[in-house]
């Protein structure tokens, strides 16, 4: 794990703990021994560096929840800082969490060009545990430290150097650069723990607390990190560091940290479903996207940005030109935000072809359809593609609801069919539902996951059902919200309750944002197969018939003023709800926010459990990640399935029982909740 080689008057200390050189117990023991060996050899300097593609990229999260093993990381780093031998950190790749803390414990910090630094503990519901929050303000100042620690964002080596956090940014081999630096070693400055950070304005922390609380939307770890950094302005390191460590250990057992760690490990596991075992991704270089609207343009841009050649096909040349303009607009937006260089922008444009002729798809390895949600239209698209593409080329539909087996009906080689359900806006949203048909080959399915990874998406396997995983749960969620409307709630009360839970917006604000006509069309599609005994609320239909489609029409569940996206309650809607309830013979009652949340979450958990029981999703974690990355479920809650376990399944059962009692013949209860 840690090897020490004495080379002349230099001790070379190599950490080799793949895959990310995490600071597990063996590494900690090795570093303590390295301090002793370097001091015993009376060397001029000790250079700590790492094997592999990265410097230390964090602590060993697998040790969380287990009895702590000596030596503790902060004690190890204190020994390095207090050593009689100057230590030089020669870093590359990513230097995160415990790795950044190790670098800060050293006397000198050198970084390879392009190295990225950060304190991501906040994303796991934690504060740093080995002095990070106490040393960083002393290194780069309070304000810069607050930005890093409360957001978990990374900065590159040059930016850290500009902030005063590095002694050298180099190109080439870390050990060679460190040896050269050690030849003319600067006089050793005082260790970070003895420095006092520069003062900030008296009201800095109060103002920052208000700002972060608003941004965090219920997650507490950003505020915990702010509090830890504030200690550096009032306490010496010898008092602040133990307080940081105590808070770190306390937060390890917190509900939010458990949820965030669940999400973290789920993201590692989600791309390895059993269904792709034995499958080998097919090499994809050329992608055809059919449909140049907002969704298609977003998909095409994402594929271009990942290095693919993209052909956009539309119904006529004017539409193709308009699609190209949308894609080039996204490229220009990336340039404006500094995400894309001007050179890369030109390369992306040159990798794009727009046409109204399906013959342009002849050389594509993969075609993704992103046209109107209509079975006949989609079938025509794939018949046209199949007429020009190789019989081995992969055909993918982006449908949100329609059964893909119907879409591909009659086309040769069914093993190449797959669903790739992107979420709007496709160039921003991280979720990609990868839909397996009964005929999809393992290689094609593996290709879907490989594509998702290359597109920087979270790919989640789904079987076929109405709405797949995400929209099926969304339908249940919205249906229960409508039942609550009829039984006594207002749209605003429901939206406020779900915002209070941590959702970015409630179900009615969301419908107004995306457009009521989308769910209206889906309800009409489902009407022929809907059970006559199921409770049906037609308020959304009546709003659409009145051409109240949401924000774009200035009225929906709410009304909107010119230039103002803020929703305002509308008596038209509240009166309509009262009329519908009266006509149905209902006596409306009051609900608390907790009751609203419990019932809406119960139907989400219930539907998620049914999806797993039916084999649509392989695991609960698949459901959790779909809702986190596609629908704004608060990450710090861990997803609906994790949340249900956290609050106790009996509480979920009780809430679901109330749901069923209030709307009989309207729900199928999962085996888990019976």
GROMACS .gro file of C-alpha atoms in nm, residues 167-496:
model
  330
  167UNK     CA    1   0.391   2.607  -0.478
  168UNK     CA    2   0.426   2.482  -0.834
  169UNK     CA    3   0.219   2.365  -1.131
  170UNK     CA    4   0.424   2.138  -1.356
  171UNK     CA    5   0.403   1.928  -1.670
  172UNK     CA    6   0.544   1.579  -1.681
  173UNK     CA    7   0.620   1.320  -1.415
  174UNK     CA    8   0.527   1.413  -1.054
  175UNK     CA    9   0.835   1.249  -0.900
  176UNK     CA   10   1.074   1.416  -1.143
  177UNK     CA   11   0.913   1.755  -1.078
  178UNK     CA   12   0.932   1.705  -0.702
  179UNK     CA   13   1.298   1.598  -0.715
  180UNK     CA   14   1.384   1.909  -0.914
  181UNK     CA   15   1.189   2.123  -0.665
  182UNK     CA   16   1.373   1.959  -0.373
  183UNK     CA   17   1.714   2.044  -0.518
  184UNK     CA   18   1.661   2.407  -0.432
  185UNK     CA   19   1.413   2.364  -0.150
  186UNK     CA   20   1.269   2.692  -0.021
  187UNK     CA   21   1.298   2.759   0.347
  188UNK     CA   22   1.021   2.576   0.528
  189UNK     CA   23   0.738   2.810   0.620
  190UNK     CA   24   0.524   2.766   0.927
  191UNK     CA   25   0.279   2.479   0.904
  192UNK     CA   26  -0.079   2.560   0.809
  193UNK     CA   27  -0.211   2.472   1.153
  194UNK     CA   28  -0.019   2.764   1.305
  195UNK     CA   29  -0.147   3.026   1.061
  196UNK     CA   30  -0.440   3.260   1.117
  197UNK     CA   31  -0.676   3.310   0.822
  198UNK     CA   32  -0.732   3.664   0.700
  199UNK     CA   33  -1.032   3.834   0.857
  200UNK     CA   34  -1.366   3.859   0.676
  201UNK     CA   35  -1.647   4.113   0.715
  202UNK     CA   36  -1.829   4.092   1.052
  203UNK     CA   37  -2.156   3.991   0.885
  204UNK     CA   38  -1.994   3.752   0.633
  205UNK     CA   39  -2.103   3.426   0.798
  206UNK     CA   40  -2.457   3.546   0.878
  207UNK     CA   41  -2.513   3.649   0.516
  208UNK     CA   42  -2.352   3.332   0.384
  209UNK     CA   43  -2.572   3.119   0.607
  210UNK     CA   44  -2.887   3.272   0.457
  211UNK     CA   45  -2.754   3.224   0.103
  212UNK     CA   46  -2.649   2.861   0.157
  213UNK     CA   47  -2.969   2.764   0.338
  214UNK     CA   48  -3.172   2.884   0.041
  215UNK     CA   49  -2.950   2.701  -0.205
  216UNK     CA   50  -2.930   2.376  -0.006
  217UNK     CA   51  -3.309   2.316  -0.010
  218UNK     CA   52  -3.311   2.116   0.311
  219UNK     CA   53  -2.968   1.952   0.291
  220UNK     CA   54  -2.783   2.036   0.611
  221UNK     CA   55  -2.421   1.945   0.530
  222UNK     CA   56  -2.346   2.272   0.343
  223UNK     CA   57  -2.435   2.460   0.661
  224UNK     CA   58  -2.229   2.217   0.870
  225UNK     CA   59  -1.928   2.290   0.651
  226UNK     CA   60  -1.983   2.664   0.685
  227UNK     CA   61  -1.996   2.624   1.062
  228UNK     CA   62  -1.671   2.425   1.064
  229UNK     CA   63  -1.492   2.688   0.858
  230UNK     CA   64  -1.622   2.961   1.088
  231UNK     CA   65  -1.434   2.792   1.373
  232UNK     CA   66  -1.106   2.883   1.201
  233UNK     CA   67  -1.182   3.250   1.264
  234UNK     CA   68  -1.239   3.207   1.639
  235UNK     CA   69  -1.041   2.900   1.746
  236UNK     CA   70  -0.681   2.781   1.718
  237UNK     CA   71  -0.625   2.471   1.505
  238UNK     CA   72  -0.567   2.262   1.818
  239UNK     CA   73  -0.931   2.324   1.919
  240UNK     CA   74  -1.096   2.355   1.578
  241UNK     CA   75  -0.961   2.027   1.436
  242UNK     CA   76  -1.098   1.806   1.719
  243UNK     CA   77  -1.435   1.981   1.684
  244UNK     CA   78  -1.429   1.911   1.309
  245UNK     CA   79  -1.347   1.544   1.373
  246UNK     CA   80  -1.625   1.509   1.629
  247UNK     CA   81  -1.877   1.666   1.391
  248UNK     CA   82  -1.757   1.441   1.107
  249UNK     CA   83  -1.810   1.127   1.318
  250UNK     CA   84  -2.149   1.251   1.439
  251UNK     CA   85  -2.265   1.316   1.082
  252UNK     CA   86  -2.160   0.968   0.965
  253UNK     CA   87  -2.459   0.832   1.157
  254UNK     CA   88  -2.703   1.100   1.039
  255UNK     CA   89  -3.006   1.021   0.825
  256UNK     CA   90  -2.894   1.255   0.550
  257UNK     CA   91  -2.543   1.113   0.528
  258UNK     CA   92  -2.678   0.759   0.507
  259UNK     CA   93  -2.909   0.867   0.226
  260UNK     CA   94  -2.635   1.048   0.035
  261UNK     CA   95  -2.399   0.752   0.072
  262UNK     CA   96  -2.677   0.525  -0.053
  263UNK     CA   97  -2.707   0.742  -0.363
  264UNK     CA   98  -2.327   0.741  -0.408
  265UNK     CA   99  -2.293   0.363  -0.392
  266UNK     CA  100  -2.608   0.314  -0.600
  267UNK     CA  101  -2.452   0.520  -0.879
  268UNK     CA  102  -2.157   0.282  -0.876
  269UNK     CA  103  -2.382  -0.024  -0.893
  270UNK     CA  104  -2.653   0.094  -1.132
  271UNK     CA  105  -2.445   0.048  -1.447
  272UNK     CA  106  -2.388  -0.320  -1.373
  273UNK     CA  107  -2.729  -0.490  -1.387
  274UNK     CA  108  -2.746  -0.869  -1.418
  275UNK     CA  109  -2.911  -0.829  -1.758
  276UNK     CA  110  -2.586  -0.716  -1.923
  277UNK     CA  111  -2.361  -0.983  -1.772
  278UNK     CA  112  -2.176  -1.148  -2.060
  279UNK     CA  113  -2.260  -0.866  -2.300
  280UNK     CA  114  -1.994  -0.673  -2.493
  281UNK     CA  115  -2.059  -0.315  -2.607
  282UNK     CA  116  -2.069  -0.266  -2.984
  283UNK     CA  117  -1.840   0.002  -3.123
  284UNK     CA  118  -2.048   0.309  -3.208
  285UNK     CA  119  -1.900   0.602  -3.398
  286UNK     CA  120  -2.185   0.739  -3.612
  287UNK     CA  121  -2.525   0.822  -3.463
  288UNK     CA  122  -2.840   0.930  -3.644
  289UNK     CA  123  -3.099   1.129  -3.452
  290UNK     CA  124  -3.446   1.158  -3.605
  291UNK     CA  125  -3.631   1.469  -3.490
  292UNK     CA  126  -3.478   1.813  -3.446
  293UNK     CA  127  -3.711   1.956  -3.183
  294UNK     CA  128  -3.602   2.043  -2.831
  295UNK     CA  129  -3.555   1.680  -2.731
  296UNK     CA  130  -3.386   1.568  -3.053
  297UNK     CA  131  -3.157   1.871  -3.059
  298UNK     CA  132  -3.056   1.806  -2.699
  299UNK     CA  133  -2.979   1.440  -2.774
  300UNK     CA  134  -2.782   1.531  -3.086
  301UNK     CA  135  -2.579   1.796  -2.900
  302UNK     CA  136  -2.502   1.551  -2.618
  303UNK     CA  137  -2.382   1.289  -2.867
  304UNK     CA  138  -2.167   1.546  -3.049
  305UNK     CA  139  -2.015   1.662  -2.723
  306UNK     CA  140  -1.923   1.301  -2.641
  307UNK     CA  141  -1.725   1.271  -2.965
  308UNK     CA  142  -1.973   1.101  -3.199
  309UNK     CA  143  -2.045   1.191  -3.560
  310UNK     CA  144  -2.413   1.287  -3.572
  311UNK     CA  145  -2.664   1.300  -3.856
  312UNK     CA  146  -2.991   1.480  -3.784
  313UNK     CA  147  -3.291   1.381  -3.996
  314UNK     CA  148  -3.611   1.581  -4.021
  315UNK     CA  149  -3.929   1.565  -4.233
  316UNK     CA  150  -3.816   1.841  -4.473
  317UNK     CA  151  -3.511   2.060  -4.530
  318UNK     CA  152  -3.657   2.362  -4.350
  319UNK     CA  153  -3.714   2.151  -4.039
  320UNK     CA  154  -3.363   2.003  -4.073
  321UNK     CA  155  -3.213   2.351  -4.096
  322UNK     CA  156  -3.412   2.461  -3.793
  323UNK     CA  157  -3.287   2.156  -3.602
  324UNK     CA  158  -2.928   2.239  -3.694
  325UNK     CA  159  -2.982   2.595  -3.568
  326UNK     CA  160  -3.108   2.461  -3.234
  327UNK     CA  161  -2.803   2.238  -3.197
  328UNK     CA  162  -2.564   2.517  -3.296
  329UNK     CA  163  -2.742   2.737  -3.042
  330UNK     CA  164  -2.662   2.481  -2.771
  331UNK     CA  165  -2.300   2.474  -2.887
  332UNK     CA  166  -2.287   2.855  -2.873
  333UNK     CA  167  -2.434   2.845  -2.524
  334UNK     CA  168  -2.156   2.608  -2.417
  335UNK     CA  169  -1.897   2.847  -2.555
  336UNK     CA  170  -2.057   3.144  -2.377
  337UNK     CA  171  -2.050   2.960  -2.044
  338UNK     CA  172  -1.689   2.857  -2.093
  339UNK     CA  173  -1.776   2.486  -2.117
  340UNK     CA  174  -1.670   2.453  -2.481
  341UNK     CA  175  -1.367   2.612  -2.648
  342UNK     CA  176  -1.410   2.788  -2.981
  343UNK     CA  177  -1.191   2.523  -3.146
  344UNK     CA  178  -1.407   2.243  -3.008
  345UNK     CA  179  -1.722   2.427  -3.113
  346UNK     CA  180  -1.604   2.427  -3.475
  347UNK     CA  181  -1.524   2.055  -3.452
  348UNK     CA  182  -1.871   1.983  -3.315
  349UNK     CA  183  -2.034   2.175  -3.598
  350UNK     CA  184  -1.825   1.991  -3.857
  351UNK     CA  185  -1.928   1.657  -3.703
  352UNK     CA  186  -2.297   1.742  -3.757
  353UNK     CA  187  -2.501   1.675  -4.071
  354UNK     CA  188  -2.866   1.777  -4.110
  355UNK     CA  189  -3.082   1.622  -4.380
  356UNK     CA  190  -3.439   1.545  -4.485
  357UNK     CA  191  -3.331   1.220  -4.653
  358UNK     CA  192  -3.326   0.893  -4.457
  359UNK     CA  193  -3.052   0.772  -4.691
  360UNK     CA  194  -2.819   0.993  -4.483
  361UNK     CA  195  -2.849   0.732  -4.206
  362UNK     CA  196  -2.689   0.457  -4.417
  363UNK     CA  197  -2.357   0.457  -4.231
  364UNK     CA  198  -2.497   0.502  -3.880
  365UNK     CA  199  -2.415   0.244  -3.613
  366UNK     CA  200  -2.705   0.363  -3.400
  367UNK     CA  201  -3.025   0.557  -3.470
  368UNK     CA  202  -3.223   0.734  -3.197
  369UNK     CA  203  -3.579   0.838  -3.272
  370UNK     CA  204  -3.702   1.152  -3.094
  371UNK     CA  205  -4.025   1.244  -3.271
  372UNK     CA  206  -4.381   1.312  -3.156
  373UNK     CA  207  -4.527   1.059  -2.910
  374UNK     CA  208  -4.748   0.887  -3.166
  375UNK     CA  209  -4.726   0.516  -3.248
  376UNK     CA  210  -4.791   0.552  -3.621
  377UNK     CA  211  -4.536   0.832  -3.661
  378UNK     CA  212  -4.269   0.635  -3.476
  379UNK     CA  213  -4.338   0.320  -3.676
  380UNK     CA  214  -4.293   0.514  -4.000
  381UNK     CA  215  -3.962   0.654  -3.878
  382UNK     CA  216  -3.817   0.310  -3.809
  383UNK     CA  217  -3.947   0.163  -4.133
  384UNK     CA  218  -3.764   0.443  -4.316
  385UNK     CA  219  -3.447   0.390  -4.112
  386UNK     CA  220  -3.452   0.013  -4.162
  387UNK     CA  221  -3.477   0.064  -4.538
  388UNK     CA  222  -3.138   0.239  -4.545
  389UNK     CA  223  -2.938   0.121  -4.243
  390UNK     CA  224  -2.750  -0.204  -4.198
  391UNK     CA  225  -2.954  -0.487  -4.048
  392UNK     CA  226  -2.699  -0.494  -3.763
  393UNK     CA  227  -2.730  -0.124  -3.680
  394UNK     CA  228  -2.895  -0.052  -3.345
  395UNK     CA  229  -3.240   0.107  -3.349
  396UNK     CA  230  -3.344   0.302  -3.038
  397UNK     CA  231  -3.668   0.475  -2.950
  398UNK     CA  232  -3.693   0.766  -2.708
  399UNK     CA  233  -4.058   0.698  -2.629
  400UNK     CA  234  -4.183   0.798  -2.285
  401UNK     CA  235  -4.485   0.568  -2.266
  402UNK     CA  236  -4.549   0.364  -2.581
  403UNK     CA  237  -4.463  -0.008  -2.582
  404UNK     CA  238  -4.143  -0.033  -2.792
  405UNK     CA  239  -4.240  -0.377  -2.921
  406UNK     CA  240  -4.527  -0.211  -3.109
  407UNK     CA  241  -4.300   0.064  -3.240
  408UNK     CA  242  -4.057  -0.187  -3.395
  409UNK     CA  243  -4.324  -0.427  -3.520
  410UNK     CA  244  -4.236  -0.583  -3.855
  411UNK     CA  245  -3.871  -0.469  -3.868
  412UNK     CA  246  -3.594  -0.724  -3.923
  413UNK     CA  247  -3.343  -0.839  -3.658
  414UNK     CA  248  -3.529  -0.766  -3.331
  415UNK     CA  249  -3.213  -0.830  -3.128
  416UNK     CA  250  -3.097  -0.473  -3.212
  417UNK     CA  251  -3.405  -0.294  -3.070
  418UNK     CA  252  -3.370  -0.090  -2.752
  419UNK     CA  253  -3.533   0.199  -2.572
  420UNK     CA  254  -3.318   0.500  -2.482
  421UNK     CA  255  -3.546   0.731  -2.287
  422UNK     CA  256  -3.380   1.069  -2.240
  423UNK     CA  257  -3.522   1.339  -2.015
  424UNK     CA  258  -3.576   1.700  -2.113
  425UNK     CA  259  -3.363   1.902  -2.155
  426UNK     CA  260  -3.159   1.606  -2.282
  427UNK     CA  261  -2.826   1.791  -2.274
  428UNK     CA  262  -2.870   1.871  -1.904
  429UNK     CA  263  -3.072   1.594  -1.738
  430UNK     CA  264  -2.849   1.307  -1.623
  431UNK     CA  265  -3.103   1.024  -1.633
  432UNK     CA  266  -3.121   0.777  -1.920
  433UNK     CA  267  -3.373   0.494  -1.891
  434UNK     CA  268  -3.237   0.202  -2.094
  435UNK     CA  269  -3.536  -0.009  -2.191
  436UNK     CA  270  -3.490  -0.379  -2.258
  437UNK     CA  271  -3.724  -0.548  -2.505
  438UNK     CA  272  -3.780  -0.925  -2.485
  439UNK     CA  273  -3.564  -0.954  -2.798
  440UNK     CA  274  -3.281  -0.713  -2.709
  441UNK     CA  275  -2.943  -0.885  -2.717
  442UNK     CA  276  -2.698  -0.857  -2.428
  443UNK     CA  277  -2.448  -0.684  -2.657
  444UNK     CA  278  -2.702  -0.420  -2.760
  445UNK     CA  279  -2.806  -0.369  -2.398
  446UNK     CA  280  -2.441  -0.337  -2.294
  447UNK     CA  281  -2.400  -0.081  -2.574
  448UNK     CA  282  -2.684   0.124  -2.425
  449UNK     CA  283  -2.504   0.138  -2.091
  450UNK     CA  284  -2.172   0.217  -2.258
  451UNK     CA  285  -2.339   0.501  -2.451
  452UNK     CA  286  -2.491   0.636  -2.130
  453UNK     CA  287  -2.151   0.640  -1.963
  454UNK     CA  288  -1.992   0.819  -2.259
  455UNK     CA  289  -2.274   1.073  -2.257
  456UNK     CA  290  -2.215   1.123  -1.882
  457UNK     CA  291  -2.563   0.999  -1.803
  458UNK     CA  292  -2.685   0.775  -1.523
  459UNK     CA  293  -2.813   0.477  -1.720
  460UNK     CA  294  -3.085   0.274  -1.546
  461UNK     CA  295  -3.224  -0.053  -1.680
  462UNK     CA  296  -3.602  -0.073  -1.724
  463UNK     CA  297  -3.836  -0.334  -1.856
  464UNK     CA  298  -4.152  -0.250  -2.048
  465UNK     CA  299  -4.460  -0.109  -1.879
  466UNK     CA  300  -4.668   0.204  -1.925
  467UNK     CA  301  -4.430   0.491  -1.844
  468UNK     CA  302  -4.138   0.258  -1.767
  469UNK     CA  303  -4.000   0.333  -1.418
  470UNK     CA  304  -4.006   0.710  -1.381
  471UNK     CA  305  -4.325   0.814  -1.556
  472UNK     CA  306  -4.518   0.521  -1.411
  473UNK     CA  307  -4.435   0.643  -1.059
  474UNK     CA  308  -4.503   1.001  -1.167
  475UNK     CA  309  -4.850   0.900  -1.287
  476UNK     CA  310  -4.930   0.742  -0.950
  477UNK     CA  311  -4.794   1.048  -0.770
  478UNK     CA  312  -5.004   1.288  -0.977
  479UNK     CA  313  -5.313   1.071  -0.945
  480UNK     CA  314  -5.291   1.073  -0.566
  481UNK     CA  315  -5.230   1.450  -0.572
  482UNK     CA  316  -5.554   1.488  -0.771
  483UNK     CA  317  -5.739   1.273  -0.516
  484UNK     CA  318  -5.610   1.503  -0.241
  485UNK     CA  319  -5.744   1.802  -0.438
  486UNK     CA  320  -6.090   1.652  -0.448
  487UNK     CA  321  -6.073   1.560  -0.080
  488UNK     CA  322  -5.986   1.907   0.047
  489UNK     CA  323  -5.642   2.033  -0.056
  490UNK     CA  324  -5.548   2.318  -0.288
  491UNK     CA  325  -5.274   2.295  -0.552
  492UNK     CA  326  -5.066   2.544  -0.355
  493UNK     CA  327  -5.095   2.347  -0.031
  494UNK     CA  328  -4.980   2.029  -0.205
  495UNK     CA  329  -4.697   2.209  -0.384
  496UNK     CA  330  -4.584   2.380  -0.065
   0.00000   0.00000   0.00000
